[in-house]
Amino acid sequence: MSPRVMRFVEWTIGAPRGEAPKPVILVRCLEPGCDQESEASRSHMDADRWALQHAGRTGHTEYDEIARCRLVATQKER
Ligand SMILES: [Zn+2]
C-alpha cells in the first residue's frame, strides 16, 4: 500500500505583514468611449480635482472612484 499524504492549507489575505492598509484613490470617467482616469493618489483631493478638470474640459459628469490596496495572500498549514 502506498503512503497517503494529506495536506490542509489555510489561506488568508490582507495588508502586507506589519503594515497598515494604504489605499490609493483614482477616478475613472464612465462616459462611453472615454477611457481616461486620474493618476492614483493617496489623497481624495487629487482624484476629485482631476474629475472636476476633466468635467470642465469634456462635459463628462459620471465617474467611478476606485480605491486600491496592495494585498498579500499567505498560507498557514494546520
Ligand atoms: Zn471622460
Short mmCIF file of N, CA, C and O and ligand atoms in Angstrom, two decimals:
data_model
loop_
_atom_site.label_atom_id
_atom_site.label_comp_id
_atom_site.label_asym_id
_atom_site.label_seq_id
_atom_site.Cartn_x
_atom_site.Cartn_y
_atom_site.Cartn_z
N MET A 1 0.85 -1.19 0.00
CA MET A 1 0.00 0.00 0.00
C MET A 1 0.89 1.24 0.00
O MET A 1 1.83 1.33 0.78
N SER A 2 0.63 2.22 -0.89
CA SER A 2 1.44 3.44 -0.96
C SER A 2 1.00 4.41 0.14
O SER A 2 -0.17 4.44 0.51
N PRO A 3 1.97 5.18 0.62
CA PRO A 3 1.60 6.15 1.67
C PRO A 3 0.70 7.23 1.10
O PRO A 3 0.79 7.60 -0.07
N ARG A 4 -0.17 7.72 1.93
CA ARG A 4 -1.06 8.81 1.51
C ARG A 4 -0.64 10.09 2.23
O ARG A 4 -0.40 10.07 3.43
N VAL A 5 -0.54 11.14 1.44
CA VAL A 5 -0.18 12.43 2.03
C VAL A 5 -1.41 13.33 1.96
O VAL A 5 -1.99 13.53 0.90
N MET A 6 -1.81 13.83 3.09
CA MET A 6 -2.95 14.76 3.12
C MET A 6 -2.44 16.07 3.70
O MET A 6 -1.87 16.10 4.78
N ARG A 7 -2.64 17.12 2.95
CA ARG A 7 -2.12 18.42 3.37
C ARG A 7 -3.26 19.43 3.35
O ARG A 7 -3.92 19.60 2.34
N PHE A 8 -3.46 20.08 4.44
CA PHE A 8 -4.52 21.09 4.52
C PHE A 8 -3.85 22.44 4.72
O PHE A 8 -3.04 22.62 5.63
N VAL A 9 -4.19 23.37 3.86
CA VAL A 9 -3.58 24.70 3.92
C VAL A 9 -4.69 25.74 4.02
O VAL A 9 -5.66 25.70 3.26
N GLU A 10 -4.52 26.64 4.94
CA GLU A 10 -5.48 27.72 5.11
C GLU A 10 -4.84 28.99 4.56
O GLU A 10 -3.68 29.28 4.85
N TRP A 11 -5.57 29.73 3.74
CA TRP A 11 -5.06 30.97 3.16
C TRP A 11 -5.76 32.16 3.80
O TRP A 11 -6.95 32.10 4.09
N THR A 12 -4.99 33.19 4.00
CA THR A 12 -5.58 34.46 4.43
C THR A 12 -5.06 35.55 3.51
O THR A 12 -4.02 35.38 2.85
N ILE A 13 -5.76 36.66 3.46
CA ILE A 13 -5.32 37.78 2.63
C ILE A 13 -5.49 39.07 3.42
O ILE A 13 -6.45 39.22 4.19
N GLY A 14 -4.54 39.97 3.24
CA GLY A 14 -4.61 41.24 3.95
C GLY A 14 -3.44 42.12 3.57
O GLY A 14 -2.68 41.80 2.65
N ALA A 15 -3.30 43.22 4.27
CA ALA A 15 -2.18 44.13 4.03
C ALA A 15 -0.88 43.38 4.30
O ALA A 15 -0.85 42.42 5.06
N PRO A 16 0.21 43.80 3.64
CA PRO A 16 1.49 43.16 3.91
C PRO A 16 1.78 43.16 5.41
O PRO A 16 1.42 44.10 6.13
N ARG A 17 2.42 42.10 5.88
CA ARG A 17 2.67 41.91 7.30
C ARG A 17 3.31 43.15 7.94
O ARG A 17 4.28 43.68 7.42
N GLY A 18 2.72 43.58 9.02
CA GLY A 18 3.29 44.70 9.75
C GLY A 18 2.92 46.06 9.20
O GLY A 18 3.36 47.07 9.70
N GLU A 19 2.13 46.11 8.12
CA GLU A 19 1.76 47.40 7.53
C GLU A 19 0.26 47.65 7.69
O GLU A 19 -0.54 46.73 7.60
N ALA A 20 -0.09 48.90 7.87
CA ALA A 20 -1.50 49.28 7.83
C ALA A 20 -1.91 49.36 6.37
O ALA A 20 -1.08 49.66 5.51
N PRO A 21 -3.19 49.07 6.05
CA PRO A 21 -3.64 49.22 4.67
C PRO A 21 -3.42 50.66 4.20
O PRO A 21 -3.70 51.59 4.94
N LYS A 22 -2.89 50.81 3.00
CA LYS A 22 -2.61 52.14 2.46
C LYS A 22 -3.29 52.26 1.10
O LYS A 22 -2.66 52.03 0.07
N PRO A 23 -4.58 52.60 1.07
CA PRO A 23 -5.27 52.67 -0.21
C PRO A 23 -4.80 53.85 -1.05
O PRO A 23 -4.43 54.89 -0.51
N VAL A 24 -4.78 53.65 -2.34
CA VAL A 24 -4.61 54.76 -3.27
C VAL A 24 -5.94 54.93 -3.98
O VAL A 24 -6.68 53.98 -4.19
N ILE A 25 -6.26 56.17 -4.30
CA ILE A 25 -7.55 56.53 -4.87
C ILE A 25 -7.34 57.00 -6.30
O ILE A 25 -6.39 57.72 -6.59
N LEU A 26 -8.24 56.57 -7.20
CA LEU A 26 -8.26 57.16 -8.53
C LEU A 26 -9.71 57.22 -8.98
O LEU A 26 -10.58 56.56 -8.42
N VAL A 27 -9.99 58.05 -9.97
CA VAL A 27 -11.32 58.10 -10.56
C VAL A 27 -11.19 57.81 -12.05
O VAL A 27 -10.18 58.13 -12.68
N ARG A 28 -12.22 57.15 -12.57
CA ARG A 28 -12.25 56.77 -13.98
C ARG A 28 -13.54 57.32 -14.57
O ARG A 28 -14.62 57.15 -14.00
N CYS A 29 -13.41 57.97 -15.70
CA CYS A 29 -14.57 58.53 -16.39
C CYS A 29 -15.44 57.39 -16.94
O CYS A 29 -14.94 56.41 -17.50
N LEU A 30 -16.76 57.51 -16.76
CA LEU A 30 -17.69 56.48 -17.21
C LEU A 30 -18.36 56.81 -18.54
O LEU A 30 -19.19 56.05 -19.03
N GLU A 31 -18.00 57.96 -19.14
CA GLU A 31 -18.58 58.31 -20.43
C GLU A 31 -18.21 57.23 -21.45
O GLU A 31 -17.03 56.90 -21.60
N PRO A 32 -19.21 56.67 -22.16
CA PRO A 32 -18.87 55.65 -23.17
C PRO A 32 -17.84 56.18 -24.17
O PRO A 32 -17.95 57.30 -24.67
N GLY A 33 -16.80 55.37 -24.39
CA GLY A 33 -15.75 55.74 -25.33
C GLY A 33 -14.63 56.57 -24.74
O GLY A 33 -13.64 56.85 -25.41
N CYS A 34 -14.77 56.97 -23.50
CA CYS A 34 -13.72 57.75 -22.82
C CYS A 34 -13.09 56.86 -21.76
O CYS A 34 -13.72 56.49 -20.80
N ASP A 35 -11.85 56.50 -21.96
CA ASP A 35 -11.18 55.58 -21.03
C ASP A 35 -10.27 56.31 -20.06
O ASP A 35 -9.43 55.68 -19.41
N GLN A 36 -10.43 57.60 -19.92
CA GLN A 36 -9.46 58.35 -19.13
C GLN A 36 -9.68 58.15 -17.63
O GLN A 36 -10.81 58.00 -17.16
N GLU A 37 -8.58 58.16 -16.92
CA GLU A 37 -8.63 58.07 -15.47
C GLU A 37 -7.52 58.90 -14.87
O GLU A 37 -6.51 59.19 -15.53
N SER A 38 -7.73 59.28 -13.63
CA SER A 38 -6.73 60.10 -12.93
C SER A 38 -5.53 59.25 -12.57
O SER A 38 -5.57 58.02 -12.59
N GLU A 39 -4.47 59.92 -12.16
CA GLU A 39 -3.34 59.23 -11.55
C GLU A 39 -3.80 58.71 -10.18
O GLU A 39 -4.67 59.30 -9.54
N ALA A 40 -3.22 57.61 -9.74
CA ALA A 40 -3.51 57.11 -8.40
C ALA A 40 -2.83 58.01 -7.38
O ALA A 40 -1.70 58.46 -7.59
N SER A 41 -3.54 58.30 -6.31
CA SER A 41 -3.00 59.20 -5.28
C SER A 41 -3.45 58.73 -3.91
O SER A 41 -4.48 58.06 -3.78
N ARG A 42 -2.71 59.09 -2.91
CA ARG A 42 -3.13 58.78 -1.54
C ARG A 42 -4.20 59.76 -1.05
O ARG A 42 -4.77 59.58 0.02
N SER A 43 -4.46 60.79 -1.84
CA SER A 43 -5.41 61.83 -1.42
C SER A 43 -6.65 61.84 -2.32
O SER A 43 -6.53 61.81 -3.55
N HIS A 44 -7.83 61.90 -1.69
CA HIS A 44 -9.07 62.08 -2.45
C HIS A 44 -9.05 63.39 -3.22
O HIS A 44 -9.65 63.50 -4.29
N MET A 45 -8.38 64.38 -2.68
CA MET A 45 -8.39 65.70 -3.30
C MET A 45 -7.82 65.66 -4.71
O MET A 45 -8.35 66.32 -5.61
N ASP A 46 -6.75 64.91 -4.92
CA ASP A 46 -6.14 64.83 -6.26
C ASP A 46 -7.11 64.22 -7.25
O ASP A 46 -7.26 64.70 -8.38
N ALA A 47 -7.79 63.13 -6.85
CA ALA A 47 -8.73 62.46 -7.75
C ALA A 47 -9.93 63.37 -8.04
O ALA A 47 -10.38 63.48 -9.18
N ASP A 48 -10.44 64.02 -7.01
CA ASP A 48 -11.58 64.93 -7.20
C ASP A 48 -11.20 66.09 -8.12
O ASP A 48 -11.98 66.48 -9.01
N ARG A 49 -10.03 66.65 -7.91
CA ARG A 49 -9.58 67.77 -8.75
C ARG A 49 -9.48 67.33 -10.21
O ARG A 49 -9.92 68.03 -11.11
N TRP A 50 -8.92 66.13 -10.44
CA TRP A 50 -8.80 65.62 -11.81
C TRP A 50 -10.19 65.50 -12.43
O TRP A 50 -10.41 65.91 -13.58
N ALA A 51 -11.17 64.93 -11.68
CA ALA A 51 -12.52 64.72 -12.23
C ALA A 51 -13.18 66.05 -12.57
O ALA A 51 -13.83 66.18 -13.61
N LEU A 52 -13.00 67.04 -11.71
CA LEU A 52 -13.62 68.34 -11.99
C LEU A 52 -12.98 69.02 -13.20
O LEU A 52 -13.67 69.63 -14.02
N GLN A 53 -11.67 68.90 -13.32
CA GLN A 53 -10.99 69.46 -14.50
C GLN A 53 -11.43 68.72 -15.77
O GLN A 53 -11.67 69.34 -16.81
N HIS A 54 -11.56 67.40 -15.68
CA HIS A 54 -12.00 66.60 -16.82
C HIS A 54 -13.43 66.98 -17.21
O HIS A 54 -13.74 67.15 -18.38
N ALA A 55 -14.30 67.16 -16.21
CA ALA A 55 -15.68 67.57 -16.48
C ALA A 55 -15.70 68.93 -17.16
O ALA A 55 -16.47 69.15 -18.11
N GLY A 56 -14.85 69.83 -16.70
CA GLY A 56 -14.81 71.16 -17.29
C GLY A 56 -14.34 71.13 -18.74
O GLY A 56 -14.84 71.89 -19.57
N ARG A 57 -13.38 70.26 -19.04
CA ARG A 57 -12.86 70.18 -20.42
C ARG A 57 -13.81 69.45 -21.36
O ARG A 57 -13.92 69.79 -22.53
N THR A 58 -14.49 68.39 -20.85
CA THR A 58 -15.20 67.48 -21.74
C THR A 58 -16.71 67.49 -21.57
O THR A 58 -17.43 67.03 -22.46
N GLY A 59 -17.20 67.93 -20.41
CA GLY A 59 -18.63 67.83 -20.11
C GLY A 59 -19.02 66.45 -19.59
O GLY A 59 -20.20 66.20 -19.34
N HIS A 60 -18.04 65.58 -19.41
CA HIS A 60 -18.32 64.24 -18.86
C HIS A 60 -18.55 64.36 -17.36
O HIS A 60 -17.74 64.97 -16.66
N THR A 61 -19.64 63.76 -16.86
CA THR A 61 -20.04 64.04 -15.47
C THR A 61 -20.11 62.82 -14.56
O THR A 61 -20.39 62.97 -13.37
N GLU A 62 -19.91 61.61 -15.09
CA GLU A 62 -20.03 60.43 -14.21
C GLU A 62 -18.70 59.71 -14.13
O GLU A 62 -18.02 59.49 -15.13
N TYR A 63 -18.36 59.29 -12.90
CA TYR A 63 -17.05 58.70 -12.61
C TYR A 63 -17.18 57.54 -11.64
O TYR A 63 -18.10 57.51 -10.81
N ASP A 64 -16.29 56.61 -11.75
CA ASP A 64 -16.10 55.59 -10.71
C ASP A 64 -14.93 56.05 -9.85
O ASP A 64 -13.90 56.47 -10.39
N GLU A 65 -15.11 55.93 -8.56
CA GLU A 65 -13.98 56.14 -7.66
C GLU A 65 -13.47 54.76 -7.26
O GLU A 65 -14.24 53.91 -6.83
N ILE A 66 -12.19 54.55 -7.40
CA ILE A 66 -11.60 53.23 -7.17
C ILE A 66 -10.53 53.38 -6.09
O ILE A 66 -9.64 54.23 -6.21
N ALA A 67 -10.64 52.57 -5.06
CA ALA A 67 -9.61 52.54 -4.01
C ALA A 67 -8.84 51.23 -4.17
O ALA A 67 -9.43 50.15 -4.20
N ARG A 68 -7.53 51.33 -4.31
CA ARG A 68 -6.70 50.15 -4.46
C ARG A 68 -5.80 50.00 -3.26
O ARG A 68 -5.21 50.96 -2.79
N CYS A 69 -5.71 48.76 -2.78
CA CYS A 69 -4.79 48.42 -1.70
C CYS A 69 -3.95 47.24 -2.15
O CYS A 69 -4.46 46.34 -2.79
N ARG A 70 -2.70 47.24 -1.79
CA ARG A 70 -1.87 46.07 -2.07
C ARG A 70 -2.17 45.04 -0.98
O ARG A 70 -2.15 45.33 0.20
N LEU A 71 -2.48 43.82 -1.43
CA LEU A 71 -2.78 42.73 -0.51
C LEU A 71 -1.81 41.60 -0.73
O LEU A 71 -1.30 41.41 -1.84
N VAL A 72 -1.59 40.86 0.30
CA VAL A 72 -0.70 39.70 0.21
C VAL A 72 -1.45 38.49 0.73
O VAL A 72 -2.03 38.53 1.81
N ALA A 73 -1.44 37.42 -0.06
CA ALA A 73 -2.04 36.15 0.37
C ALA A 73 -0.94 35.33 1.04
O ALA A 73 0.16 35.20 0.50
N THR A 74 -1.25 34.81 2.20
CA THR A 74 -0.28 33.97 2.91
C THR A 74 -0.95 32.67 3.29
O THR A 74 -2.17 32.61 3.47
N GLN A 75 -0.16 31.64 3.40
CA GLN A 75 -0.73 30.35 3.77
C GLN A 75 -0.19 29.90 5.11
O GLN A 75 0.94 30.20 5.47
N LYS A 76 -1.06 29.22 5.81
CA LYS A 76 -0.68 28.71 7.13
C LYS A 76 -1.12 27.25 7.16
O LYS A 76 -2.30 26.94 6.98
N GLU A 77 -0.18 26.37 7.34
CA GLU A 77 -0.53 24.95 7.43
C GLU A 77 -1.13 24.70 8.79
O GLU A 77 -0.75 25.31 9.78
N ARG A 78 -2.06 23.78 8.82
CA ARG A 78 -2.67 23.44 10.11
C ARG A 78 -2.56 21.97 10.37
O ARG A 78 -2.17 21.20 9.55
ZN ZN B 1 -14.33 61.40 -19.98
#
